[in-house]
Amino acid sequence: MNVSGERTFAASRATVWKVLNDPESMAKTMPGVESFDVHDDRRWTANVKIPLGLGGLKMKVDMEKVEEREPEFARLSAKGTGVGAIMSMETSFTLSDAAEAGTAMAWSADVKIAGPVGSMGQRVLQPIVNQQVQHVLGALDAQVQEALARTDASAKGPAEHGAEQGVSPASPEAYEPEPEGPTTSTED
């Protein structure tokens, strides 16, 4: 089954690249992730429950980044096993500057499913795959926006602490700092 498409993000190519190449950010985009282990910057494993109609298919999915040309292209290979299915997937994306601003992403995936689940056929699986792709792209956009917000916050500098604003942790109302110098009068 081949699926492909395009998506535009209101963020720089560097921000989108960072999210797409961060395993923890990508885990947040995948539907049904129950656990996630990063082995190194090129390999990681996810235990997922893939929604399939009335039930779900539990799979262990090993992912590996097999090619990259920062900040424009990457290709990922994934192999999954579960009761009733073996899945293999090759996916890639290409980033470029968008016409208006931001980043354009062209993506494609070739998904193969074998076993009883795979025997359901493309006619049954295609709508499920399309739904999951839309979920992943929506979650990816949210991850990019979060990364953009973190970048904006760090560019503004460190946040002010309560003490810098004249607020005591013991009592949240504003307080005056202690006066400098002697606190008692030396005169009678």
PDB file of C-alpha atoms in Angstrom:
ATOM      1  CA  MET A   1       0.000   0.000   0.000  1.00  0.00           C
ATOM      2  CA  ASN A   2       1.486   3.335  -1.027  1.00  0.00           C
ATOM      3  CA  VAL A   3       0.407   6.605   0.532  1.00  0.00           C
ATOM      4  CA  SER A   4       1.881  10.048  -0.044  1.00  0.00           C
ATOM      5  CA  GLY A   5       1.064  13.695   0.331  1.00  0.00           C
ATOM      6  CA  GLU A   6       2.212  17.175   1.172  1.00  0.00           C
ATOM      7  CA  ARG A   7       1.914  19.329   4.256  1.00  0.00           C
ATOM      8  CA  THR A   8       2.919  22.918   5.034  1.00  0.00           C
ATOM      9  CA  PHE A   9       4.039  24.013   8.492  1.00  0.00           C
ATOM     10  CA  ALA A  10       4.148  27.565   9.845  1.00  0.00           C
ATOM     11  CA  ALA A  11       7.683  27.041  11.137  1.00  0.00           C
ATOM     12  CA  SER A  12      11.254  27.145   9.904  1.00  0.00           C
ATOM     13  CA  ARG A  13      12.778  24.143   8.180  1.00  0.00           C
ATOM     14  CA  ALA A  14      15.200  23.750  11.119  1.00  0.00           C
ATOM     15  CA  THR A  15      12.291  23.461  13.581  1.00  0.00           C
ATOM     16  CA  VAL A  16      10.406  20.934  11.442  1.00  0.00           C
ATOM     17  CA  TRP A  17      13.617  18.931  10.871  1.00  0.00           C
ATOM     18  CA  LYS A  18      14.308  18.842  14.604  1.00  0.00           C
ATOM     19  CA  VAL A  19      10.836  17.459  15.384  1.00  0.00           C
ATOM     20  CA  LEU A  20      10.927  14.894  12.570  1.00  0.00           C
ATOM     21  CA  ASN A  21      14.306  13.623  13.743  1.00  0.00           C
ATOM     22  CA  ASP A  22      13.536  13.498  17.458  1.00  0.00           C
ATOM     23  CA  PRO A  23      12.312  10.002  18.365  1.00  0.00           C
ATOM     24  CA  GLU A  24      10.441  11.226  21.446  1.00  0.00           C
ATOM     25  CA  SER A  25       8.562  13.874  19.439  1.00  0.00           C
ATOM     26  CA  MET A  26       7.745  11.319  16.760  1.00  0.00           C
ATOM     27  CA  ALA A  27       6.466   8.848  19.370  1.00  0.00           C
ATOM     28  CA  LYS A  28       3.891  11.476  20.350  1.00  0.00           C
ATOM     29  CA  THR A  29       2.589  11.506  16.768  1.00  0.00           C
ATOM     30  CA  MET A  30       2.071   7.756  16.469  1.00  0.00           C
ATOM     31  CA  PRO A  31      -1.375   6.423  17.353  1.00  0.00           C
ATOM     32  CA  GLY A  32      -1.562   3.825  20.102  1.00  0.00           C
ATOM     33  CA  VAL A  33       1.987   4.093  21.478  1.00  0.00           C
ATOM     34  CA  GLU A  34       2.110   2.216  24.781  1.00  0.00           C
ATOM     35  CA  SER A  35       5.873   2.392  25.336  1.00  0.00           C
ATOM     36  CA  PHE A  36       8.874   3.771  23.511  1.00  0.00           C
ATOM     37  CA  ASP A  37      12.587   2.997  23.807  1.00  0.00           C
ATOM     38  CA  VAL A  38      15.365   4.980  22.117  1.00  0.00           C
ATOM     39  CA  HIS A  39      18.443   2.840  21.400  1.00  0.00           C
ATOM     40  CA  ASP A  40      20.484   5.621  19.746  1.00  0.00           C
ATOM     41  CA  ASP A  41      19.871   8.579  17.407  1.00  0.00           C
ATOM     42  CA  ARG A  42      19.161   6.214  14.467  1.00  0.00           C
ATOM     43  CA  ARG A  43      17.208   3.336  16.061  1.00  0.00           C
ATOM     44  CA  TRP A  44      14.219   3.078  18.382  1.00  0.00           C
ATOM     45  CA  THR A  45      11.426   0.646  19.278  1.00  0.00           C
ATOM     46  CA  ALA A  46       7.758   1.310  19.956  1.00  0.00           C
ATOM     47  CA  ASN A  47       5.135  -1.001  21.432  1.00  0.00           C
ATOM     48  CA  VAL A  48       1.878   0.101  19.862  1.00  0.00           C
ATOM     49  CA  LYS A  49      -1.758  -0.882  19.706  1.00  0.00           C
ATOM     50  CA  ILE A  50      -2.848  -0.074  16.178  1.00  0.00           C
ATOM     51  CA  PRO A  51      -6.590   0.620  15.924  1.00  0.00           C
ATOM     52  CA  LEU A  52      -8.162  -1.761  13.378  1.00  0.00           C
ATOM     53  CA  GLY A  53     -11.903  -1.386  13.140  1.00  0.00           C
ATOM     54  CA  LEU A  54     -13.466  -3.120  16.162  1.00  0.00           C
ATOM     55  CA  GLY A  55     -10.223  -4.081  17.874  1.00  0.00           C
ATOM     56  CA  GLY A  56      -6.588  -3.248  18.006  1.00  0.00           C
ATOM     57  CA  LEU A  57      -3.439  -4.985  16.883  1.00  0.00           C
ATOM     58  CA  LYS A  58      -0.569  -4.966  19.376  1.00  0.00           C
ATOM     59  CA  MET A  59       2.797  -4.758  17.656  1.00  0.00           C
ATOM     60  CA  LYS A  60       6.418  -4.253  18.510  1.00  0.00           C
ATOM     61  CA  VAL A  61       7.796  -1.887  15.866  1.00  0.00           C
ATOM     62  CA  ASP A  62      11.545  -1.440  15.345  1.00  0.00           C
ATOM     63  CA  MET A  63      12.416   1.761  13.503  1.00  0.00           C
ATOM     64  CA  GLU A  64      15.669   2.832  11.942  1.00  0.00           C
ATOM     65  CA  LYS A  65      16.706   6.007  10.167  1.00  0.00           C
ATOM     66  CA  VAL A  66      18.467   4.632   7.080  1.00  0.00           C
ATOM     67  CA  GLU A  67      19.299   7.834   5.207  1.00  0.00           C
ATOM     68  CA  GLU A  68      19.386  11.558   5.896  1.00  0.00           C
ATOM     69  CA  ARG A  69      20.517  14.782   4.290  1.00  0.00           C
ATOM     70  CA  GLU A  70      20.023  17.501   6.881  1.00  0.00           C
ATOM     71  CA  PRO A  71      17.879  19.645   6.718  1.00  0.00           C
ATOM     72  CA  GLU A  72      15.987  18.407   3.675  1.00  0.00           C
ATOM     73  CA  PHE A  73      15.555  14.627   3.453  1.00  0.00           C
ATOM     74  CA  ALA A  74      15.305  11.492   5.586  1.00  0.00           C
ATOM     75  CA  ARG A  75      14.201   7.918   5.024  1.00  0.00           C
ATOM     76  CA  LEU A  76      13.011   5.588   7.747  1.00  0.00           C
ATOM     77  CA  SER A  77      12.528   1.818   7.778  1.00  0.00           C
ATOM     78  CA  ALA A  78      10.126   0.148  10.213  1.00  0.00           C
ATOM     79  CA  LYS A  79       9.450  -3.506  10.870  1.00  0.00           C
ATOM     80  CA  GLY A  80       6.696  -4.657  13.177  1.00  0.00           C
ATOM     81  CA  THR A  81       5.502  -7.981  14.519  1.00  0.00           C
ATOM     82  CA  GLY A  82       2.346  -8.863  16.357  1.00  0.00           C
ATOM     83  CA  VAL A  83      -0.176 -11.662  16.673  1.00  0.00           C
ATOM     84  CA  GLY A  84      -1.676 -12.084  13.224  1.00  0.00           C
ATOM     85  CA  ALA A  85       0.493  -9.583  11.367  1.00  0.00           C
ATOM     86  CA  ILE A  86       3.945  -8.712  10.163  1.00  0.00           C
ATOM     87  CA  MET A  87       4.398  -5.147   8.973  1.00  0.00           C
ATOM     88  CA  SER A  88       7.191  -3.491   7.044  1.00  0.00           C
ATOM     89  CA  MET A  89       7.245   0.151   6.058  1.00  0.00           C
ATOM     90  CA  GLU A  90       9.581   2.456   4.203  1.00  0.00           C
ATOM     91  CA  THR A  91       8.809   6.128   4.615  1.00  0.00           C
ATOM     92  CA  SER A  92      10.567   9.312   3.606  1.00  0.00           C
ATOM     93  CA  PHE A  93      10.109  13.047   3.660  1.00  0.00           C
ATOM     94  CA  THR A  94      11.594  15.978   1.809  1.00  0.00           C
ATOM     95  CA  LEU A  95      11.542  19.469   3.312  1.00  0.00           C
ATOM     96  CA  SER A  96      11.720  22.707   1.347  1.00  0.00           C
ATOM     97  CA  ASP A  97      10.911  26.366   1.890  1.00  0.00           C
ATOM     98  CA  ALA A  98       7.212  27.036   1.380  1.00  0.00           C
ATOM     99  CA  ALA A  99       6.071  29.655  -1.146  1.00  0.00           C
ATOM    100  CA  GLU A 100       4.530  32.013   1.445  1.00  0.00           C
ATOM    101  CA  ALA A 101       6.725  31.226   4.439  1.00  0.00           C
ATOM    102  CA  GLY A 102       7.320  28.257   6.633  1.00  0.00           C
ATOM    103  CA  THR A 103       8.218  24.763   5.461  1.00  0.00           C
ATOM    104  CA  ALA A 104       6.722  22.446   2.881  1.00  0.00           C
ATOM    105  CA  MET A 105       6.995  18.698   3.417  1.00  0.00           C
ATOM    106  CA  ALA A 106       6.470  16.075   0.720  1.00  0.00           C
ATOM    107  CA  TRP A 107       6.147  12.612   2.272  1.00  0.00           C
ATOM    108  CA  SER A 108       5.537   9.060   1.153  1.00  0.00           C
ATOM    109  CA  ALA A 109       5.184   5.645   2.751  1.00  0.00           C
ATOM    110  CA  ASP A 110       5.077   2.135   1.381  1.00  0.00           C
ATOM    111  CA  VAL A 111       3.367  -0.153   3.902  1.00  0.00           C
ATOM    112  CA  LYS A 112       3.246  -3.941   3.578  1.00  0.00           C
ATOM    113  CA  ILE A 113       1.226  -6.095   5.969  1.00  0.00           C
ATOM    114  CA  ALA A 114       1.396  -9.896   5.908  1.00  0.00           C
ATOM    115  CA  GLY A 115      -0.527 -12.504   7.873  1.00  0.00           C
ATOM    116  CA  PRO A 116      -4.254 -12.726   8.647  1.00  0.00           C
ATOM    117  CA  VAL A 117      -4.536  -8.953   9.129  1.00  0.00           C
ATOM    118  CA  GLY A 118      -2.857  -8.373   5.763  1.00  0.00           C
ATOM    119  CA  SER A 119      -5.282 -10.793   4.121  1.00  0.00           C
ATOM    120  CA  MET A 120      -8.111  -8.328   4.800  1.00  0.00           C
ATOM    121  CA  GLY A 121      -6.940  -6.607   1.648  1.00  0.00           C
ATOM    122  CA  GLN A 122      -6.246  -3.078   0.577  1.00  0.00           C
ATOM    123  CA  ARG A 123      -9.935  -2.237   0.248  1.00  0.00           C
ATOM    124  CA  VAL A 124     -10.424  -2.783   3.986  1.00  0.00           C
ATOM    125  CA  LEU A 125      -7.030  -1.485   5.168  1.00  0.00           C
ATOM    126  CA  GLN A 126      -6.763   1.670   2.989  1.00  0.00           C
ATOM    127  CA  PRO A 127      -9.408   3.706   4.893  1.00  0.00           C
ATOM    128  CA  ILE A 128      -7.785   2.709   8.216  1.00  0.00           C
ATOM    129  CA  VAL A 129      -4.342   3.714   6.939  1.00  0.00           C
ATOM    130  CA  ASN A 130      -5.699   7.023   5.591  1.00  0.00           C
ATOM    131  CA  GLN A 131      -7.314   7.781   8.965  1.00  0.00           C
ATOM    132  CA  GLN A 132      -4.081   7.000  10.826  1.00  0.00           C
ATOM    133  CA  VAL A 133      -2.046   9.156   8.421  1.00  0.00           C
ATOM    134  CA  GLN A 134      -4.343  12.122   9.109  1.00  0.00           C
ATOM    135  CA  HIS A 135      -3.929  11.521  12.846  1.00  0.00           C
ATOM    136  CA  VAL A 136      -0.129  11.423  12.524  1.00  0.00           C
ATOM    137  CA  LEU A 137      -0.010  14.613  10.415  1.00  0.00           C
ATOM    138  CA  GLY A 138      -2.251  16.483  12.865  1.00  0.00           C
ATOM    139  CA  ALA A 139      -0.127  15.340  15.805  1.00  0.00           C
ATOM    140  CA  LEU A 140       3.035  16.259  13.888  1.00  0.00           C
ATOM    141  CA  ASP A 141       1.705  19.772  13.358  1.00  0.00           C
ATOM    142  CA  ALA A 142       1.033  20.019  17.113  1.00  0.00           C
ATOM    143  CA  GLN A 143       4.597  18.856  17.883  1.00  0.00           C
ATOM    144  CA  VAL A 144       6.020  21.454  15.471  1.00  0.00           C
ATOM    145  CA  GLN A 145       3.935  24.185  17.125  1.00  0.00           C
ATOM    146  CA  GLU A 146       5.150  23.082  20.580  1.00  0.00           C
ATOM    147  CA  ALA A 147       8.766  23.159  19.382  1.00  0.00           C
ATOM    148  CA  LEU A 148       8.179  26.601  17.891  1.00  0.00           C
ATOM    149  CA  ALA A 149       6.713  27.853  21.189  1.00  0.00           C
ATOM    150  CA  ARG A 150       9.729  26.484  23.105  1.00  0.00           C
ATOM    151  CA  THR A 151      12.079  28.204  20.652  1.00  0.00           C
ATOM    152  CA  ASP A 152      10.189  31.497  21.024  1.00  0.00           C
ATOM    153  CA  ALA A 153      10.215  31.228  24.831  1.00  0.00           C
ATOM    154  CA  SER A 154      13.956  30.551  24.980  1.00  0.00           C
ATOM    155  CA  ALA A 155      14.635  33.465  22.608  1.00  0.00           C
ATOM    156  CA  LYS A 156      12.912  35.816  25.076  1.00  0.00           C
ATOM    157  CA  GLY A 157      15.351  34.842  27.789  1.00  0.00           C
ATOM    158  CA  PRO A 158      14.796  33.233  31.144  1.00  0.00           C
ATOM    159  CA  ALA A 159      11.443  33.697  32.805  1.00  0.00           C
ATOM    160  CA  GLU A 160      11.302  35.975  35.807  1.00  0.00           C
ATOM    161  CA  HIS A 161      11.165  34.226  39.143  1.00  0.00           C
ATOM    162  CA  GLY A 162       8.829  35.231  41.941  1.00  0.00           C
ATOM    163  CA  ALA A 163      11.707  36.784  43.887  1.00  0.00           C
ATOM    164  CA  GLU A 164      12.542  38.977  40.914  1.00  0.00           C
ATOM    165  CA  GLN A 165       8.939  40.163  40.900  1.00  0.00           C
ATOM    166  CA  GLY A 166       8.871  40.788  44.663  1.00  0.00           C
ATOM    167  CA  VAL A 167       6.850  37.664  45.502  1.00  0.00           C
ATOM    168  CA  SER A 168       7.745  35.381  48.406  1.00  0.00           C
ATOM    169  CA  PRO A 169       7.128  31.632  47.988  1.00  0.00           C
ATOM    170  CA  ALA A 170       5.790  31.554  51.580  1.00  0.00           C
ATOM    171  CA  SER A 171       3.208  34.226  50.910  1.00  0.00           C
ATOM    172  CA  PRO A 172       2.310  35.055  47.326  1.00  0.00           C
ATOM    173  CA  GLU A 173       1.575  38.738  47.953  1.00  0.00           C
ATOM    174  CA  ALA A 174       4.263  41.190  46.914  1.00  0.00           C
ATOM    175  CA  TYR A 175       6.791  42.101  49.562  1.00  0.00           C
ATOM    176  CA  GLU A 176       9.380  44.783  49.955  1.00  0.00           C
ATOM    177  CA  PRO A 177      13.008  43.677  50.070  1.00  0.00           C
ATOM    178  CA  GLU A 178      14.863  44.154  53.341  1.00  0.00           C
ATOM    179  CA  PRO A 179      16.340  47.619  53.656  1.00  0.00           C
ATOM    180  CA  GLU A 180      20.063  47.818  53.230  1.00  0.00           C
ATOM    181  CA  GLY A 181      22.239  49.042  56.070  1.00  0.00           C
ATOM    182  CA  PRO A 182      21.428  49.094  59.774  1.00  0.00           C
ATOM    183  CA  THR A 183      17.907  48.115  60.674  1.00  0.00           C
ATOM    184  CA  THR A 184      17.859  49.771  64.048  1.00  0.00           C
ATOM    185  CA  SER A 185      18.425  53.378  64.858  1.00  0.00           C
ATOM    186  CA  THR A 186      21.613  54.310  66.659  1.00  0.00           C
ATOM    187  CA  GLU A 187      20.015  57.456  67.977  1.00  0.00           C
ATOM    188  CA  ASP A 188      18.021  57.589  71.203  1.00  0.00           C
TER     189      ASP A 188
END
